[in-house]
Coordinates of N, CA, C and O in Angstrom, one line a residue:
M1 N 10.8 29.3 19.8 CA 11.2 28.3 20.7 C 10.2 27.1 20.6 O 10.6 26.0 20.6
K2 N 8.9 27.4 20.5 CA 7.9 26.4 20.4 C 8.1 25.6 19.1 O 8.0 24.4 19.1
I3 N 8.5 26.3 18.0 CA 8.7 25.6 16.7 C 9.9 24.6 16.8 O 9.8 23.5 16.4
I4 N 10.9 25.0 17.5 CA 12.1 24.1 17.7 C 11.7 22.9 18.5 O 12.0 21.8 18.2
F5 N 10.9 23.2 19.6 CA 10.5 22.1 20.5 C 9.7 21.1 19.7 O 9.9 19.8 19.8
F6 N 8.7 21.5 18.9 CA 7.8 20.6 18.1 C 8.6 19.9 17.0 O 8.3 18.8 16.7
A7 N 9.6 20.6 16.4 CA 10.4 20.0 15.4 C 11.2 18.9 16.0 O 11.3 17.8 15.4
V8 N 11.8 19.1 17.1 CA 12.6 18.1 17.8 C 11.7 16.9 18.2 O 12.0 15.7 18.0
L9 N 10.5 17.2 18.8 CA 9.6 16.2 19.2 C 9.1 15.4 18.0 O 9.1 14.1 18.0
F10 N 8.8 16.0 16.9 CA 8.4 15.3 15.6 C 9.6 14.4 15.1 O 9.3 13.3 14.8
L11 N 10.8 14.9 15.1 CA 11.9 14.1 14.7 C 12.1 12.9 15.6 O 12.5 11.8 15.2
F12 N 11.9 13.1 16.9 CA 12.1 12.0 17.9 C 11.0 10.9 17.6 O 11.4 9.7 17.5
F13 N 9.8 11.3 17.4 CA 8.7 10.3 17.1 C 8.9 9.6 15.8 O 8.7 8.4 15.6
L14 N 9.4 10.4 14.8 CA 9.7 9.8 13.5 C 10.8 8.7 13.6 O 10.7 7.7 13.0
Q15 N 11.9 9.0 14.4 CA 13.0 8.1 14.5 C 12.5 6.9 15.3 O 12.8 5.7 14.9
V16 N 11.7 7.0 16.3 CA 11.1 5.9 17.0 C 10.3 5.0 16.1 O 10.4 3.8 16.1
N17 N 9.4 5.6 15.3 CA 8.6 4.8 14.4 C 9.4 4.1 13.3 O 9.1 3.0 12.9
L18 N 10.5 4.7 12.8 CA 11.3 4.1 11.8 C 12.1 2.9 12.4 O 12.4 2.0 11.7
Q19 N 12.4 3.0 13.7 CA 13.1 1.9 14.3 C 12.2 0.8 14.9 O 12.7 -0.2 15.3
A20 N 11.0 1.0 14.9 CA 10.0 0.1 15.5 C 10.1 -1.2 14.8 O 10.1 -1.3 13.5
N21 N 10.0 -2.3 15.5 CA 10.0 -3.6 14.9 C 8.6 -4.1 14.7 O 7.6 -3.5 15.4
D22 N 8.4 -5.1 13.9 CA 7.0 -5.7 13.8 C 6.6 -6.3 15.1 O 7.4 -6.6 15.9
F23 N 5.3 -6.4 15.2 CA 4.8 -7.0 16.5 C 5.3 -8.4 16.7 O 5.6 -8.8 17.8
I24 N 5.5 -9.2 15.6 CA 5.9 -10.5 15.7 C 6.9 -10.7 14.5 O 6.7 -10.3 13.4
S25 N 8.0 -11.4 14.8 CA 9.0 -11.6 13.8 C 8.5 -12.7 12.8 O 7.6 -13.5 13.1
A26 N 9.2 -12.7 11.6 CA 8.8 -13.7 10.6 C 9.0 -15.1 11.1 O 8.2 -16.0 10.9
K27 N 10.1 -15.3 11.9 CA 10.4 -16.6 12.5 C 9.3 -17.0 13.5 O 8.9 -18.2 13.5
E28 N 8.9 -16.1 14.3 CA 7.9 -16.4 15.3 C 6.6 -16.7 14.6 O 5.8 -17.6 15.1
Y29 N 6.3 -15.9 13.6 CA 5.0 -16.1 12.9 C 5.0 -17.5 12.2 O 4.0 -18.3 12.3
S30 N 6.1 -17.9 11.6 CA 6.1 -19.2 10.9 C 6.0 -20.4 12.0 O 5.3 -21.3 11.7
K31 N 6.7 -20.2 13.1 CA 6.6 -21.2 14.1 C 5.1 -21.3 14.7 O 4.6 -22.4 14.9
M32 N 4.5 -20.2 14.9 CA 3.1 -20.1 15.4 C 2.2 -20.8 14.4 O 1.3 -21.5 14.7
L33 N 2.4 -20.5 13.1 CA 1.6 -21.1 12.1 C 1.7 -22.6 12.0 O 0.8 -23.3 11.8
Y34 N 3.0 -23.1 12.2 CA 3.2 -24.5 12.1 C 2.6 -25.2 13.3 O 2.1 -26.3 13.2
E35 N 2.7 -24.5 14.5 CA 2.1 -25.2 15.7 C 0.6 -25.0 15.9 O 0.1 -25.7 16.7
N36 N 0.0 -24.1 15.2 CA -1.4 -23.9 15.3 C -2.0 -23.1 14.2 O -2.5 -22.0 14.3
P37 N -2.0 -23.8 13.0 CA -2.6 -23.0 11.8 C -4.1 -22.7 11.9 O -4.5 -21.7 11.5
R38 N -4.8 -23.7 12.3 CA -6.3 -23.5 12.4 C -6.8 -24.5 13.4 O -7.7 -25.3 13.1
G39 N -6.4 -24.4 14.6 CA -6.9 -25.2 15.7 C -6.0 -26.4 16.1 O -5.8 -26.6 17.3
I40 N -5.4 -27.1 15.2 CA -4.5 -28.2 15.5 C -3.2 -28.0 14.7 O -3.3 -27.8 13.5
G41 N -2.1 -28.1 15.4 CA -0.9 -27.8 14.7 C -0.3 -29.0 13.9 O -0.6 -30.1 14.2
C42 N 0.5 -28.6 12.9 CA 1.2 -29.6 12.1 C 2.1 -30.5 12.9 O 2.2 -31.7 12.7
N43 N 2.6 -29.9 14.0 CA 3.6 -30.6 14.9 C 2.9 -31.7 15.6 O 3.6 -32.6 16.1
K44 N 1.6 -31.7 15.8 CA 0.9 -32.8 16.5 C 1.1 -34.1 15.8 O 1.1 -35.1 16.5
C45 N 1.1 -34.1 14.5 CA 1.3 -35.3 13.7 C 2.6 -35.5 13.1 O 3.2 -36.6 13.0
H46 N 3.2 -34.4 12.6 CA 4.5 -34.4 11.9 C 5.7 -34.1 12.8 O 6.8 -34.0 12.3
G47 N 5.5 -33.9 14.1 CA 6.6 -33.6 14.9 C 7.1 -32.1 14.8 O 6.6 -31.4 14.0
A48 N 8.1 -31.8 15.6 CA 8.7 -30.5 15.6 C 9.4 -30.1 14.3 O 9.4 -28.9 14.0
N49 N 9.8 -31.1 13.5 CA 10.6 -30.8 12.3 C 10.0 -31.3 11.0 O 10.6 -31.3 10.0
G50 N 8.8 -31.8 11.1 CA 8.1 -32.3 9.9 C 8.5 -33.7 9.5 O 8.3 -34.2 8.4
E51 N 9.1 -34.4 10.4 CA 9.6 -35.8 10.1 C 8.5 -36.8 10.2 O 7.5 -36.6 10.7
M52 N 8.9 -38.0 9.7 CA 7.9 -39.1 9.8 C 7.7 -39.5 11.3 O 8.6 -39.4 12.1
Q53 N 6.4 -39.8 11.6 CA 6.1 -40.1 13.0 C 5.2 -41.3 13.0 O 4.4 -41.6 12.0
I54 N 5.2 -42.1 14.1 CA 4.2 -43.1 14.3 C 3.2 -42.4 15.2 O 3.5 -42.1 16.4
L55 N 2.0 -42.2 14.7 CA 1.0 -41.5 15.4 C 0.3 -42.4 16.5 O -0.1 -42.0 17.5
G56 N 0.2 -43.7 16.2 CA -0.4 -44.6 17.1 C -0.4 -46.0 16.4 O 0.2 -46.2 15.4
H57 N -1.1 -46.9 17.0 CA -1.2 -48.3 16.5 C -2.7 -48.7 16.4 O -3.5 -48.2 17.2
Y58 N -3.0 -49.6 15.5 CA -4.3 -50.1 15.4 C -4.2 -51.6 15.1 O -3.2 -52.1 14.7
E59 N -5.3 -52.3 15.4 CA -5.3 -53.7 15.1 C -6.1 -54.0 13.9 O -7.3 -53.6 13.8
K60 N -5.6 -54.8 13.0 CA -6.3 -55.2 11.8 C -6.1 -56.7 11.6 O -4.9 -57.1 11.4
K61 N -7.2 -57.4 11.6 CA -7.1 -58.9 11.5 C -6.2 -59.5 12.5 O -5.3 -60.4 12.1
G62 N -6.2 -59.0 13.7 CA -5.4 -59.6 14.8 C -3.9 -59.2 14.8 O -3.2 -59.6 15.6
K63 N -3.6 -58.3 13.8 CA -2.2 -57.9 13.7 C -2.1 -56.4 14.1 O -2.8 -55.5 13.6
R64 N -1.1 -56.1 15.1 CA -0.9 -54.7 15.5 C -0.1 -54.0 14.4 O 1.0 -54.4 14.0
T65 N -0.7 -52.9 13.9 CA -0.1 -52.1 12.8 C 0.1 -50.7 13.3 O -0.7 -50.1 13.9
A66 N 1.3 -50.1 12.9 CA 1.6 -48.7 13.2 C 0.9 -47.8 12.2 O 0.9 -48.1 11.0
F67 N 0.3 -46.7 12.7 CA -0.2 -45.7 11.8 C 0.9 -44.7 11.6 O 1.2 -43.9 12.5
V68 N 1.5 -44.7 10.4 CA 2.6 -43.9 10.1 C 2.2 -42.6 9.4 O 1.5 -42.6 8.4
V69 N 2.7 -41.5 10.0 CA 2.4 -40.2 9.3 C 3.7 -39.9 8.5 O 4.8 -39.9 9.1
P70 N 3.6 -39.6 7.2 CA 4.8 -39.5 6.4 C 5.5 -38.2 6.7 O 5.0 -37.2 7.2
S71 N 6.8 -38.2 6.4 CA 7.6 -37.0 6.5 C 7.2 -36.0 5.5 O 6.8 -36.3 4.4
I72 N 7.2 -34.7 5.9 CA 6.9 -33.6 4.9 C 8.2 -32.8 4.7 O 8.1 -31.7 4.0
Q73 N 9.3 -33.3 5.1 CA 10.6 -32.5 5.0 C 11.1 -32.5 3.5 O 11.7 -31.5 3.2
N74 N 10.9 -33.5 2.8 CA 11.5 -33.5 1.5 C 10.5 -33.3 0.3 O 10.8 -33.6 -0.8
L75 N 9.3 -32.8 0.6 CA 8.4 -32.5 -0.4 C 8.8 -31.2 -1.2 O 9.3 -30.3 -0.6
G76 N 8.5 -31.2 -2.5 CA 8.7 -30.0 -3.2 C 7.5 -29.1 -2.9 O 6.5 -29.5 -2.4
F77 N 7.6 -27.8 -3.2 CA 6.6 -26.8 -2.8 C 5.3 -27.2 -3.5 O 4.2 -27.1 -2.8
E78 N 5.2 -27.5 -4.7 CA 3.9 -27.8 -5.4 C 3.2 -29.0 -4.8 O 2.0 -29.0 -4.6
E79 N 4.0 -30.1 -4.4 CA 3.4 -31.3 -3.8 C 2.9 -30.9 -2.4 O 1.9 -31.3 -2.0
F80 N 3.7 -30.1 -1.7 CA 3.3 -29.7 -0.3 C 2.0 -28.9 -0.4 O 1.1 -29.1 0.3
K81 N 1.9 -27.9 -1.3 CA 0.8 -27.1 -1.5 C -0.5 -27.9 -1.9 O -1.5 -27.8 -1.4
K82 N -0.3 -28.9 -2.8 CA -1.4 -29.8 -3.2 C -1.9 -30.6 -2.1 O -3.1 -30.7 -1.9
S83 N -1.0 -31.1 -1.2 CA -1.5 -31.9 -0.1 C -2.3 -31.1 0.9 O -3.2 -31.6 1.6
L84 N -2.0 -29.8 1.0 CA -2.8 -28.9 1.9 C -4.1 -28.5 1.3 O -5.1 -28.2 2.0
N85 N -4.1 -28.3 0.0 CA -5.3 -27.8 -0.7 C -6.3 -28.9 -1.2 O -7.5 -28.5 -1.4
E86 N -5.9 -30.1 -1.3 CA -6.8 -31.1 -1.9 C -7.9 -31.5 -1.0 O -7.8 -31.4 0.3
T87 N -9.0 -31.8 -1.5 CA -10.2 -32.2 -0.8 C -9.9 -33.6 -0.1 O -9.4 -34.5 -0.7
K88 N -10.1 -33.6 1.2 CA -9.8 -34.8 2.0 C -11.0 -35.8 2.0 O -12.1 -35.4 2.0
E89 N -10.6 -37.1 2.0 CA -11.6 -38.1 2.1 C -12.1 -38.1 3.6 O -11.4 -37.7 4.5
A90 N -13.3 -38.7 3.8 CA -13.8 -38.8 5.2 C -12.9 -39.6 6.1 O -12.8 -39.3 7.3
S91 N -12.2 -40.5 5.5 CA -11.3 -41.4 6.4 C -9.9 -40.7 6.6 O -9.1 -41.2 7.4
S92 N -9.6 -39.6 6.0 CA -8.4 -39.0 6.2 C -8.3 -38.3 7.5 O -9.3 -37.7 8.0
I93 N -7.1 -38.4 8.2 CA -7.0 -37.7 9.5 C -6.3 -36.3 9.2 O -6.3 -35.5 10.2
M94 N -5.9 -36.1 8.0 CA -5.3 -34.8 7.7 C -6.4 -33.7 7.6 O -7.3 -33.8 6.8
P95 N -6.3 -32.7 8.5 CA -7.3 -31.7 8.5 C -7.2 -30.8 7.3 O -6.2 -30.7 6.6
S96 N -8.3 -30.1 7.0 CA -8.4 -29.1 5.9 C -8.2 -27.8 6.7 O -8.9 -27.5 7.6
Y97 N -7.2 -27.0 6.2 CA -6.9 -25.8 7.0 C -7.4 -24.5 6.3 O -7.4 -23.5 6.9
S98 N -7.7 -24.5 5.0 CA -8.1 -23.3 4.3 C -7.0 -22.2 4.4 O -7.3 -21.1 4.8
L99 N -5.8 -22.6 4.1 CA -4.7 -21.6 4.2 C -4.5 -20.8 3.0 O -4.9 -21.2 1.9
T100 N -4.0 -19.6 3.2 CA -3.8 -18.7 2.1 C -2.5 -19.2 1.4 O -1.7 -19.9 2.0
E101 N -2.2 -18.7 0.2 CA -1.0 -19.0 -0.6 C 0.2 -18.6 0.3 O 1.2 -19.3 0.3
N102 N 0.1 -17.4 0.9 CA 1.3 -16.9 1.7 C 1.5 -17.8 2.9 O 2.6 -18.1 3.3
E103 N 0.4 -18.2 3.6 CA 0.6 -19.1 4.7 C 1.2 -20.4 4.3 O 2.1 -21.0 5.1
I104 N 0.8 -21.0 3.2 CA 1.4 -22.2 2.7 C 2.9 -22.0 2.5 O 3.7 -22.9 2.8
L105 N 3.3 -20.9 1.8 CA 4.7 -20.6 1.6 C 5.5 -20.5 2.9 O 6.6 -21.0 3.0
V106 N 4.9 -19.8 3.8 CA 5.5 -19.6 5.1 C 5.7 -21.0 5.8 O 6.8 -21.2 6.3
L107 N 4.7 -21.8 5.8 CA 4.9 -23.2 6.4 C 5.9 -24.0 5.7 O 6.8 -24.6 6.3
Y108 N 5.9 -23.9 4.4 CA 6.9 -24.7 3.6 C 8.3 -24.2 3.9 O 9.2 -25.1 4.2
N109 N 8.5 -22.9 3.9 CA 9.9 -22.4 4.3 C 10.3 -22.7 5.7 O 11.4 -23.0 6.0
Y110 N 9.3 -22.7 6.6 CA 9.6 -23.1 8.0 C 10.1 -24.5 8.1 O 11.1 -24.8 8.7
I111 N 9.4 -25.4 7.4 CA 9.8 -26.9 7.4 C 11.2 -27.0 6.8 O 12.0 -27.8 7.3
Q112 N 11.4 -26.3 5.7 CA 12.7 -26.4 5.0 C 13.8 -25.9 6.0 O 14.9 -26.5 6.1
E113 N 13.6 -24.9 6.7 CA 14.6 -24.3 7.6 C 14.8 -25.3 8.8 O 15.9 -25.5 9.2
K114 N 13.7 -25.8 9.3 CA 13.9 -26.8 10.4 C 14.6 -28.0 10.0 O 15.4 -28.6 10.7
T115 N 14.4 -28.5 8.8 CA 15.1 -29.6 8.2 C 16.6 -29.3 8.1 O 17.4 -30.2 8.5
K116 N 17.0 -28.1 7.6 CA 18.4 -27.7 7.6 C 19.0 -27.7 9.0 O 20.1 -28.2 9.2
E117 N 18.3 -27.1 9.9 CA 18.8 -27.1 11.3 C 19.0 -28.5 11.9 O 20.0 -28.8 12.5
Q118 N 18.1 -29.4 11.6 CA 18.1 -30.8 12.1 C 19.3 -31.5 11.4 O 20.1 -32.2 12.1
N119 N 19.5 -31.3 10.1 CA 20.6 -31.9 9.4 C 22.0 -31.4 9.9 O 22.9 -32.1 10.1
N120 N 22.1 -30.1 10.2 CA 23.3 -29.5 10.7 C 23.6 -30.0 12.1 O 24.8 -30.1 12.4
A121 N 22.6 -30.2 12.9 CA 22.8 -30.7 14.3 C 23.4 -32.1 14.3 O 24.1 -32.5 15.2
K122 N 23.0 -32.9 13.3 CA 23.4 -34.3 13.2 C 24.9 -34.4 12.8 O 25.6 -35.3 13.0
Q123 N 25.4 -33.3 12.1 CA 26.8 -33.3 11.6 C 27.8 -33.0 12.7 O 27.7 -32.4 13.6

């Protein structure tokens, strides 16, 4: 009787473990990474979908000029990866994140998915 009880108990725990989901879904992970990869999120400058944004304005020679953050929606993967990995100049406001190859891929796919959703919503 004990053997049957432990066998049933073992099968129950095995079934529960096989059905268990990850702690965080891939979609949740990619959103979290976009919103806070290493302290400041991509969304703070590139918006919720990676689109072009006016971050602010500055005055130069008496003329008010917009500080435009470019869209990252239409970048190819290699260009996207290069922009994240290149050494930044002191005047650059783009932070250095020290992302792994997988994190860069996750971010890239997240932006591509958000762009598709945005385009579908417009139609």
